[in-house]
Amino acid sequence: MRIKIIKEIFKKEVLDIVRDRKSIFMMLVVPVLLYPIIMMLLMGVMNTSVNKMTSEGIKIGFSSKPSKEILEIIDVENQKREKEAYLGNIKVENNVKNYKHKLEKGDIDAYIDNSSSKSDYKVYINSASDESGIKSNTIFSIMNKYKVKMSEKEIEKYNLNSEKILEPIKYKKVDITNNAKKVGILLGQVIPFVLIIGVLFGCIYPAIDVMAGEKERGTLETLFSLPISNMELVIGKYLAVSISAILTSILNIISMSCTLGYFMKAKSIYDLSEIKINYTSLGGSIFITIISIILFAMVVSALAMCICSFAKTFKEAQNYITPLMLMIMVPAYISMIPNIYLNRITATIPVINISLLIKSVLSLNTNMKMVGLVFIVNLIFVFISLVLLSKIFNSEDILFGEKRNFKLIQSRSSMKKGSIPGISDGILVYVLAFLSLLYISPILMMKIGIFGNTINQIILAMIPILVAIYIKADFKKIFSINKIKIIDFIRAVITWIIGLILMSLLTGILIKIFPEQIEVSKELNNIIKSSGNIVTQILLFAVTPAICEEILFRGFIFAAFRDKKTFGENDEKYIAFAIVTSGILFGIMHLDFIRIIPTSILGMIMAYNVYKSKSIFSSMGIHFLNNFMSVVAVNITTTAIICLI
C-alpha cells in the first residue's frame, strides 16, 4: 500500500464531502446549532409549562363543609404561597355536586368526599389534566398535614407527648456521592444516545456520497481505471467517511458541553447552578468517551459503506441505510434503562457496549478491564467491517452490475494448489478465532469447566487448518514446518529471557498504575491451581496453548501478513509489518487489560524467531517454556505475578 496514493484519495473524498450540502448540514449545522436550539426551546417550554401550572392556583371541591383544621392548614399554605409572586392560591368549594363532570371540565382540581366519616376520606383527581402532578402533590401534602394534626389532637386527649409518639426517632439523609458523580450519572443516561446518533448521522451521508453518489455521477469507474489498488481506494474512502463521523461526534460533545454550561449558569426548573463539577475527575472520563466514539465511528462508517455499495443511486442508498439506523438507534437507548451496567456479556454486544461504557465512565464508575474489553471488541468489528468492505471492492458485480453474488471467500475451484493466504484471509481467520474465544469458550467453560477452554484451544487451531485446506495451501510453507537448528534454539531461549524480563517490568509498572488489576493475576493463579495436579496444569496451560495458539498466530496469521503485495515485491517492510501486527493481535486475543502489552511483545519475539529459524517449533518452544515456568511459579508461591500467554 502506498501512503501517498491513500492521501490523495482521502483528500479527493473529503473535498467531495465538503461540497455536498447535505453532509455539511448533518456534520456541522445539526450538532453546532440545532441541538442547542432544541435543548433551549425544550427547557423554555418546560419552564413556561411549569410556571403556568403553578400560577393557575388550585381548586379543591368538598362533598360537605370541611373541618376547621383543614381550612386552617389551607390558610397557612395560602399565606406561604402569597409570598411567592408566581404561586396561585388554593380555593375551596363546598357541597360540590356532579364532581366527575367538574373534574373533567377542569372546574376543580380535586374532589374530597368527607361525607361518610370524619376519619375516612376519598380524594378524587383527574391525572389527565395534571400530567406534571404538581397540583395533586400539593393537595396530598395538605391531607398529610391534616392527618398529622388530627393524630396529635387525639394523642393529646390522653395527656401524652404527641411529638415523641409520632416521631420516636429522627434521621437525616446524608448522600456520600459527590457532585461530580451526580452530574455524571445524570449525563450518562442521555449523552450516550445523543453521541451515538450523532456518529450515525455524521457517517451516513458521506458514506452514501462516496459509494452510491460516485456510481450515480459515473466517477467510480474512473477511479478503478487509475493505477491504484482496490485496498488503497478502500482505505482512502474509508478514512474520509470515518473522519467526518468522528468530527461530527466531537462537535456534538463540544456543543452539548457548551449548552450544559449555559444551563448551569442560568436559572431553570432543574437548578444546575448549585452543582459544582470537578473537571479534573471528569477529564479521564471524557478522554475514554472520545476514544470510544472514535472506535464506534470507525465501525459504523465501514458498515454504512458496505450497505451503500449495494445501491446504484443516492435515493436507493437512503432506503438501504434505514435498517442500519434502526439497528443502531434501538440498542442506543440502553443507557437510559436503570440497573443495566457494563459487564463481560454486555461488553461484547455492539452499540450496547459503547452506550454502557460511556454511561459508566461519565458516572465515574470505570472498570479498566471492561474498558479494555470494549475497545478490543470494537477493534475486532472494525477488522470485520474492513474485510467485508475490501471483499465488496473486489467484486465488480456488486459495484457495477445487476448481480448480487457476493462471496466472502473466493471459490475453491479458482484457487491453485500451494496458494498463500493474503492479509484479508489472515484477518478473517483472526476474526473467526476471536468470535470463538468470545462466545463459544464461555459456554464450554460453563458446561465442562476449565477443560472447555482446552476444547476452544483446539478450535482455534482447527480454524486456520480448515481454511488452509480450503484454499489449497502449502502447509509446510504456511505453518513453517521445518526442523529447528541448535543455533535457532539458543536464539529462541535468549530472546525469550530478554522478553520475560521486559514483560515482568511492564507488568509491574502497569500494576503500580492500575493496582486493582492485580486481582486479574490472582484469579488466573486460582484457575491454574484449581485445575488439578501439576501434570494436568502443564498439559492444559503449557502444552495445549503452545501447539494450538502457535498454529493460529505464528502459523497462518504470520504467513498471511507476510504477503509482499502489501508493501511491494521488493520492499522488506512486510516482514516487520507481519511481526508487529501478528504480535499485537496475539496480545489483544488475551483480553485482560494488564496482559495485552506484555503479551504483544512476547508475540513479536516469537514471530521474529519463526522468521529467523523458518520453523514454528522455535515459537512453540518459547510458548511452552514461558507457560511451564508460570505454572511452576504458581505452585511454589501464591503471590507470583505470572506472565502466562
PDB file of N, CA, C and O in Angstrom, residues 161-209:
ATOM      1  N   ASN A 161     -47.269  12.912  75.071  1.00  0.00           N
ATOM      2  CA  ASN A 161     -46.445  13.763  74.207  1.00  0.00           C
ATOM      3  C   ASN A 161     -46.574  13.281  72.756  1.00  0.00           C
ATOM      4  O   ASN A 161     -46.037  12.241  72.382  1.00  0.00           O
ATOM      5  N   SER A 162     -47.320  14.031  71.954  1.00  0.00           N
ATOM      6  CA  SER A 162     -47.586  13.614  70.567  1.00  0.00           C
ATOM      7  C   SER A 162     -46.312  13.591  69.723  1.00  0.00           C
ATOM      8  O   SER A 162     -46.159  12.759  68.827  1.00  0.00           O
ATOM      9  N   GLU A 163     -45.363  14.499  70.025  1.00  0.00           N
ATOM     10  CA  GLU A 163     -44.136  14.560  69.225  1.00  0.00           C
ATOM     11  C   GLU A 163     -43.304  13.291  69.388  1.00  0.00           C
ATOM     12  O   GLU A 163     -42.799  12.726  68.419  1.00  0.00           O
ATOM     13  N   LYS A 164     -43.193  12.800  70.651  1.00  0.00           N
ATOM     14  CA  LYS A 164     -42.404  11.591  70.907  1.00  0.00           C
ATOM     15  C   LYS A 164     -43.066  10.342  70.340  1.00  0.00           C
ATOM     16  O   LYS A 164     -42.406   9.414  69.892  1.00  0.00           O
ATOM     17  N   ILE A 165     -44.399  10.335  70.375  1.00  0.00           N
ATOM     18  CA  ILE A 165     -45.112   9.156  69.876  1.00  0.00           C
ATOM     19  C   ILE A 165     -45.102   9.110  68.347  1.00  0.00           C
ATOM     20  O   ILE A 165     -44.860   8.071  67.741  1.00  0.00           O
ATOM     21  N   LEU A 166     -45.366  10.262  67.732  1.00  0.00           N
ATOM     22  CA  LEU A 166     -45.402  10.295  66.261  1.00  0.00           C
ATOM     23  C   LEU A 166     -44.006  10.286  65.647  1.00  0.00           C
ATOM     24  O   LEU A 166     -43.823   9.826  64.518  1.00  0.00           O
ATOM     25  N   GLU A 167     -43.018  10.822  66.391  1.00  0.00           N
ATOM     26  CA  GLU A 167     -41.634  10.841  65.889  1.00  0.00           C
ATOM     27  C   GLU A 167     -40.700  10.266  66.935  1.00  0.00           C
ATOM     28  O   GLU A 167     -39.936  10.992  67.575  1.00  0.00           O
ATOM     29  N   PRO A 168     -40.743   8.948  67.151  1.00  0.00           N
ATOM     30  CA  PRO A 168     -39.876   8.344  68.179  1.00  0.00           C
ATOM     31  C   PRO A 168     -38.395   8.431  67.811  1.00  0.00           C
ATOM     32  O   PRO A 168     -37.540   8.387  68.680  1.00  0.00           O
ATOM     33  N   ILE A 169     -38.099   8.507  66.508  1.00  0.00           N
ATOM     34  CA  ILE A 169     -36.705   8.674  66.063  1.00  0.00           C
ATOM     35  C   ILE A 169     -36.636   9.790  65.024  1.00  0.00           C
ATOM     36  O   ILE A 169     -37.633  10.111  64.375  1.00  0.00           O
ATOM     37  N   LYS A 170     -35.452  10.351  64.889  1.00  0.00           N
ATOM     38  CA  LYS A 170     -35.204  11.352  63.858  1.00  0.00           C
ATOM     39  C   LYS A 170     -34.002  10.907  63.035  1.00  0.00           C
ATOM     40  O   LYS A 170     -33.058  10.323  63.560  1.00  0.00           O
ATOM     41  N   TYR A 171     -34.062  11.145  61.764  1.00  0.00           N
ATOM     42  CA  TYR A 171     -32.940  10.775  60.891  1.00  0.00           C
ATOM     43  C   TYR A 171     -32.691  11.885  59.876  1.00  0.00           C
ATOM     44  O   TYR A 171     -33.584  12.691  59.577  1.00  0.00           O
ATOM     45  N   LYS A 172     -31.492  11.874  59.366  1.00  0.00           N
ATOM     46  CA  LYS A 172     -31.106  12.861  58.358  1.00  0.00           C
ATOM     47  C   LYS A 172     -30.416  12.138  57.210  1.00  0.00           C
ATOM     48  O   LYS A 172     -29.552  11.295  57.421  1.00  0.00           O
ATOM     49  N   LYS A 173     -30.847  12.435  56.026  1.00  0.00           N
ATOM     50  CA  LYS A 173     -30.274  11.805  54.829  1.00  0.00           C
ATOM     51  C   LYS A 173     -28.919  12.433  54.511  1.00  0.00           C
ATOM     52  O   LYS A 173     -28.798  13.643  54.374  1.00  0.00           O
ATOM     53  N   VAL A 174     -27.891  11.584  54.412  1.00  0.00           N
ATOM     54  CA  VAL A 174     -26.541  12.051  54.065  1.00  0.00           C
ATOM     55  C   VAL A 174     -26.079  11.267  52.836  1.00  0.00           C
ATOM     56  O   VAL A 174     -25.854  10.052  52.903  1.00  0.00           O
ATOM     57  N   ASP A 175     -25.971  11.928  51.710  1.00  0.00           N
ATOM     58  CA  ASP A 175     -25.568  11.290  50.449  1.00  0.00           C
ATOM     59  C   ASP A 175     -24.054  11.430  50.284  1.00  0.00           C
ATOM     60  O   ASP A 175     -23.525  12.535  50.222  1.00  0.00           O
ATOM     61  N   ILE A 176     -23.336  10.288  50.236  1.00  0.00           N
ATOM     62  CA  ILE A 176     -21.871  10.330  50.119  1.00  0.00           C
ATOM     63  C   ILE A 176     -21.411  10.505  48.670  1.00  0.00           C
ATOM     64  O   ILE A 176     -20.227  10.696  48.414  1.00  0.00           O
ATOM     65  N   THR A 177     -22.359  10.423  47.727  1.00  0.00           N
ATOM     66  CA  THR A 177     -21.999  10.619  46.317  1.00  0.00           C
ATOM     67  C   THR A 177     -21.636  12.080  46.093  1.00  0.00           C
ATOM     68  O   THR A 177     -22.420  12.977  46.427  1.00  0.00           O
ATOM     69  N   ASN A 178     -20.435  12.301  45.513  1.00  0.00           N
ATOM     70  CA  ASN A 178     -20.030  13.683  45.279  1.00  0.00           C
ATOM     71  C   ASN A 178     -20.774  14.282  44.085  1.00  0.00           C
ATOM     72  O   ASN A 178     -21.410  13.581  43.297  1.00  0.00           O
ATOM     73  N   ASN A 179     -20.670  15.592  43.959  1.00  0.00           N
ATOM     74  CA  ASN A 179     -21.414  16.304  42.926  1.00  0.00           C
ATOM     75  C   ASN A 179     -21.007  15.887  41.520  1.00  0.00           C
ATOM     76  O   ASN A 179     -21.832  15.819  40.613  1.00  0.00           O
ATOM     77  N   ALA A 180     -19.690  15.607  41.338  1.00  0.00           N
ATOM     78  CA  ALA A 180     -19.209  15.204  40.012  1.00  0.00           C
ATOM     79  C   ALA A 180     -19.871  13.906  39.573  1.00  0.00           C
ATOM     80  O   ALA A 180     -20.258  13.749  38.417  1.00  0.00           O
ATOM     81  N   LYS A 181     -20.025  12.980  40.534  1.00  0.00           N
ATOM     82  CA  LYS A 181     -20.644  11.693  40.197  1.00  0.00           C
ATOM     83  C   LYS A 181     -22.134  11.872  39.927  1.00  0.00           C
ATOM     84  O   LYS A 181     -22.702  11.212  39.048  1.00  0.00           O
ATOM     85  N   LYS A 182     -22.787  12.758  40.679  1.00  0.00           N
ATOM     86  CA  LYS A 182     -24.207  13.025  40.438  1.00  0.00           C
ATOM     87  C   LYS A 182     -24.423  13.567  39.029  1.00  0.00           C
ATOM     88  O   LYS A 182     -25.338  13.142  38.323  1.00  0.00           O
ATOM     89  N   VAL A 183     -23.568  14.508  38.644  1.00  0.00           N
ATOM     90  CA  VAL A 183     -23.666  15.063  37.295  1.00  0.00           C
ATOM     91  C   VAL A 183     -23.390  13.979  36.262  1.00  0.00           C
ATOM     92  O   VAL A 183     -24.067  13.879  35.239  1.00  0.00           O
ATOM     93  N   GLY A 184     -22.367  13.141  36.539  1.00  0.00           N
ATOM     94  CA  GLY A 184     -22.011  12.066  35.613  1.00  0.00           C
ATOM     95  C   GLY A 184     -23.153  11.084  35.416  1.00  0.00           C
ATOM     96  O   GLY A 184     -23.411  10.643  34.290  1.00  0.00           O
ATOM     97  N   ILE A 185     -23.846  10.734  36.503  1.00  0.00           N
ATOM     98  CA  ILE A 185     -24.983   9.806  36.409  1.00  0.00           C
ATOM     99  C   ILE A 185     -26.092  10.420  35.568  1.00  0.00           C
ATOM    100  O   ILE A 185     -26.708   9.755  34.730  1.00  0.00           O
ATOM    101  N   LEU A 186     -26.338  11.720  35.773  1.00  0.00           N
ATOM    102  CA  LEU A 186     -27.367  12.427  35.002  1.00  0.00           C
ATOM    103  C   LEU A 186     -27.011  12.452  33.521  1.00  0.00           C
ATOM    104  O   LEU A 186     -27.825  12.133  32.655  1.00  0.00           O
ATOM    105  N   LEU A 187     -25.750  12.816  33.233  1.00  0.00           N
ATOM    106  CA  LEU A 187     -25.308  12.895  31.840  1.00  0.00           C
ATOM    107  C   LEU A 187     -25.208  11.521  31.202  1.00  0.00           C
ATOM    108  O   LEU A 187     -25.460  11.353  30.007  1.00  0.00           O
ATOM    109  N   GLY A 188     -24.816  10.513  32.004  1.00  0.00           N
ATOM    110  CA  GLY A 188     -24.610   9.168  31.479  1.00  0.00           C
ATOM    111  C   GLY A 188     -25.865   8.499  30.964  1.00  0.00           C
ATOM    112  O   GLY A 188     -25.781   7.504  30.240  1.00  0.00           O
ATOM    113  N   GLN A 189     -27.027   9.018  31.317  1.00  0.00           N
ATOM    114  CA  GLN A 189     -28.270   8.436  30.834  1.00  0.00           C
ATOM    115  C   GLN A 189     -28.665   8.976  29.472  1.00  0.00           C
ATOM    116  O   GLN A 189     -29.330   8.291  28.698  1.00  0.00           O
ATOM    117  N   VAL A 190     -28.256  10.191  29.156  1.00  0.00           N
ATOM    118  CA  VAL A 190     -28.710  10.855  27.930  1.00  0.00           C
ATOM    119  C   VAL A 190     -27.609  10.963  26.876  1.00  0.00           C
ATOM    120  O   VAL A 190     -27.836  10.695  25.689  1.00  0.00           O
ATOM    121  N   ILE A 191     -26.396  11.344  27.313  1.00  0.00           N
ATOM    122  CA  ILE A 191     -25.329  11.647  26.367  1.00  0.00           C
ATOM    123  C   ILE A 191     -24.962  10.467  25.459  1.00  0.00           C
ATOM    124  O   ILE A 191     -24.740  10.674  24.261  1.00  0.00           O
ATOM    125  N   PRO A 192     -24.869   9.207  25.967  1.00  0.00           N
ATOM    126  CA  PRO A 192     -24.513   8.106  25.052  1.00  0.00           C
ATOM    127  C   PRO A 192     -25.428   8.011  23.844  1.00  0.00           C
ATOM    128  O   PRO A 192     -24.965   7.842  22.715  1.00  0.00           O
ATOM    129  N   PHE A 193     -26.735   8.142  24.068  1.00  0.00           N
ATOM    130  CA  PHE A 193     -27.688   8.057  22.955  1.00  0.00           C
ATOM    131  C   PHE A 193     -27.462   9.185  21.953  1.00  0.00           C
ATOM    132  O   PHE A 193     -27.416   8.956  20.739  1.00  0.00           O
ATOM    133  N   VAL A 194     -27.292  10.402  22.462  1.00  0.00           N
ATOM    134  CA  VAL A 194     -27.098  11.554  21.570  1.00  0.00           C
ATOM    135  C   VAL A 194     -25.809  11.412  20.767  1.00  0.00           C
ATOM    136  O   VAL A 194     -25.773  11.689  19.560  1.00  0.00           O
ATOM    137  N   LEU A 195     -24.731  10.957  21.410  1.00  0.00           N
ATOM    138  CA  LEU A 195     -23.452  10.801  20.715  1.00  0.00           C
ATOM    139  C   LEU A 195     -23.519   9.711  19.652  1.00  0.00           C
ATOM    140  O   LEU A 195     -22.990   9.869  18.548  1.00  0.00           O
ATOM    141  N   ILE A 196     -24.167   8.599  19.981  1.00  0.00           N
ATOM    142  CA  ILE A 196     -24.292   7.506  19.009  1.00  0.00           C
ATOM    143  C   ILE A 196     -25.100   7.952  17.794  1.00  0.00           C
ATOM    144  O   ILE A 196     -24.738   7.670  16.643  1.00  0.00           O
ATOM    145  N   ILE A 197     -26.193   8.665  18.044  1.00  0.00           N
ATOM    146  CA  ILE A 197     -26.997   9.179  16.929  1.00  0.00           C
ATOM    147  C   ILE A 197     -26.194  10.204  16.122  1.00  0.00           C
ATOM    148  O   ILE A 197     -26.276  10.255  14.893  1.00  0.00           O
ATOM    149  N   GLY A 198     -25.389  11.015  16.819  1.00  0.00           N
ATOM    150  CA  GLY A 198     -24.541  11.987  16.124  1.00  0.00           C
ATOM    151  C   GLY A 198     -23.550  11.313  15.188  1.00  0.00           C
ATOM    152  O   GLY A 198     -23.338  11.752  14.056  1.00  0.00           O
ATOM    153  N   VAL A 199     -22.926  10.237  15.667  1.00  0.00           N
ATOM    154  CA  VAL A 199     -21.994   9.471  14.825  1.00  0.00           C
ATOM    155  C   VAL A 199     -22.731   8.886  13.627  1.00  0.00           C
ATOM    156  O   VAL A 199     -22.238   8.919  12.486  1.00  0.00           O
ATOM    157  N   LEU A 200     -23.914   8.349  13.872  1.00  0.00           N
ATOM    158  CA  LEU A 200     -24.704   7.730  12.808  1.00  0.00           C
ATOM    159  C   LEU A 200     -25.021   8.734  11.708  1.00  0.00           C
ATOM    160  O   LEU A 200     -24.784   8.473  10.517  1.00  0.00           O
ATOM    161  N   PHE A 201     -25.511   9.900  12.090  1.00  0.00           N
ATOM    162  CA  PHE A 201     -25.839  10.921  11.104  1.00  0.00           C
ATOM    163  C   PHE A 201     -24.583  11.487  10.436  1.00  0.00           C
ATOM    164  O   PHE A 201     -24.616  11.890   9.279  1.00  0.00           O
ATOM    165  N   GLY A 202     -23.484  11.509  11.198  1.00  0.00           N
ATOM    166  CA  GLY A 202     -22.244  12.058  10.652  1.00  0.00           C
ATOM    167  C   GLY A 202     -21.609  11.197   9.578  1.00  0.00           C
ATOM    168  O   GLY A 202     -20.854  11.699   8.742  1.00  0.00           O
ATOM    169  N   CYS A 203     -21.897   9.881   9.592  1.00  0.00           N
ATOM    170  CA  CYS A 203     -21.271   8.996   8.602  1.00  0.00           C
ATOM    171  C   CYS A 203     -22.206   8.577   7.480  1.00  0.00           C
ATOM    172  O   CYS A 203     -21.748   8.159   6.415  1.00  0.00           O
ATOM    173  N   ILE A 204     -23.520   8.665   7.700  1.00  0.00           N
ATOM    174  CA  ILE A 204     -24.462   8.138   6.709  1.00  0.00           C
ATOM    175  C   ILE A 204     -24.369   8.872   5.373  1.00  0.00           C
ATOM    176  O   ILE A 204     -24.176   8.248   4.315  1.00  0.00           O
ATOM    177  N   TYR A 205     -24.464  10.192   5.418  1.00  0.00           N
ATOM    178  CA  TYR A 205     -24.468  10.932   4.153  1.00  0.00           C
ATOM    179  C   TYR A 205     -23.123  10.889   3.442  1.00  0.00           C
ATOM    180  O   TYR A 205     -23.076  10.717   2.218  1.00  0.00           O
ATOM    181  N   PRO A 206     -21.989  11.012   4.153  1.00  0.00           N
ATOM    182  CA  PRO A 206     -20.700  10.819   3.466  1.00  0.00           C
ATOM    183  C   PRO A 206     -20.555   9.418   2.875  1.00  0.00           C
ATOM    184  O   PRO A 206     -20.034   9.255   1.768  1.00  0.00           O
ATOM    185  N   ALA A 207     -21.031   8.383   3.595  1.00  0.00           N
ATOM    186  CA  ALA A 207     -20.940   7.005   3.088  1.00  0.00           C
ATOM    187  C   ALA A 207     -21.777   6.841   1.823  1.00  0.00           C
ATOM    188  O   ALA A 207     -21.347   6.194   0.856  1.00  0.00           O
ATOM    189  N   ILE A 208     -22.979   7.413   1.822  1.00  0.00           N
ATOM    190  CA  ILE A 208     -23.829   7.349   0.626  1.00  0.00           C
ATOM    191  C   ILE A 208     -23.155   8.057  -0.540  1.00  0.00           C
ATOM    192  O   ILE A 208     -23.148   7.561  -1.676  1.00  0.00           O
ATOM    193  N   ASP A 209     -22.546   9.204  -0.244  1.00  0.00           N
ATOM    194  CA  ASP A 209     -21.943  10.003  -1.315  1.00  0.00           C
ATOM    195  C   ASP A 209     -20.726   9.325  -1.930  1.00  0.00           C
ATOM    196  O   ASP A 209     -20.581   9.296  -3.156  1.00  0.00           O
TER     197      ASP A 209
END
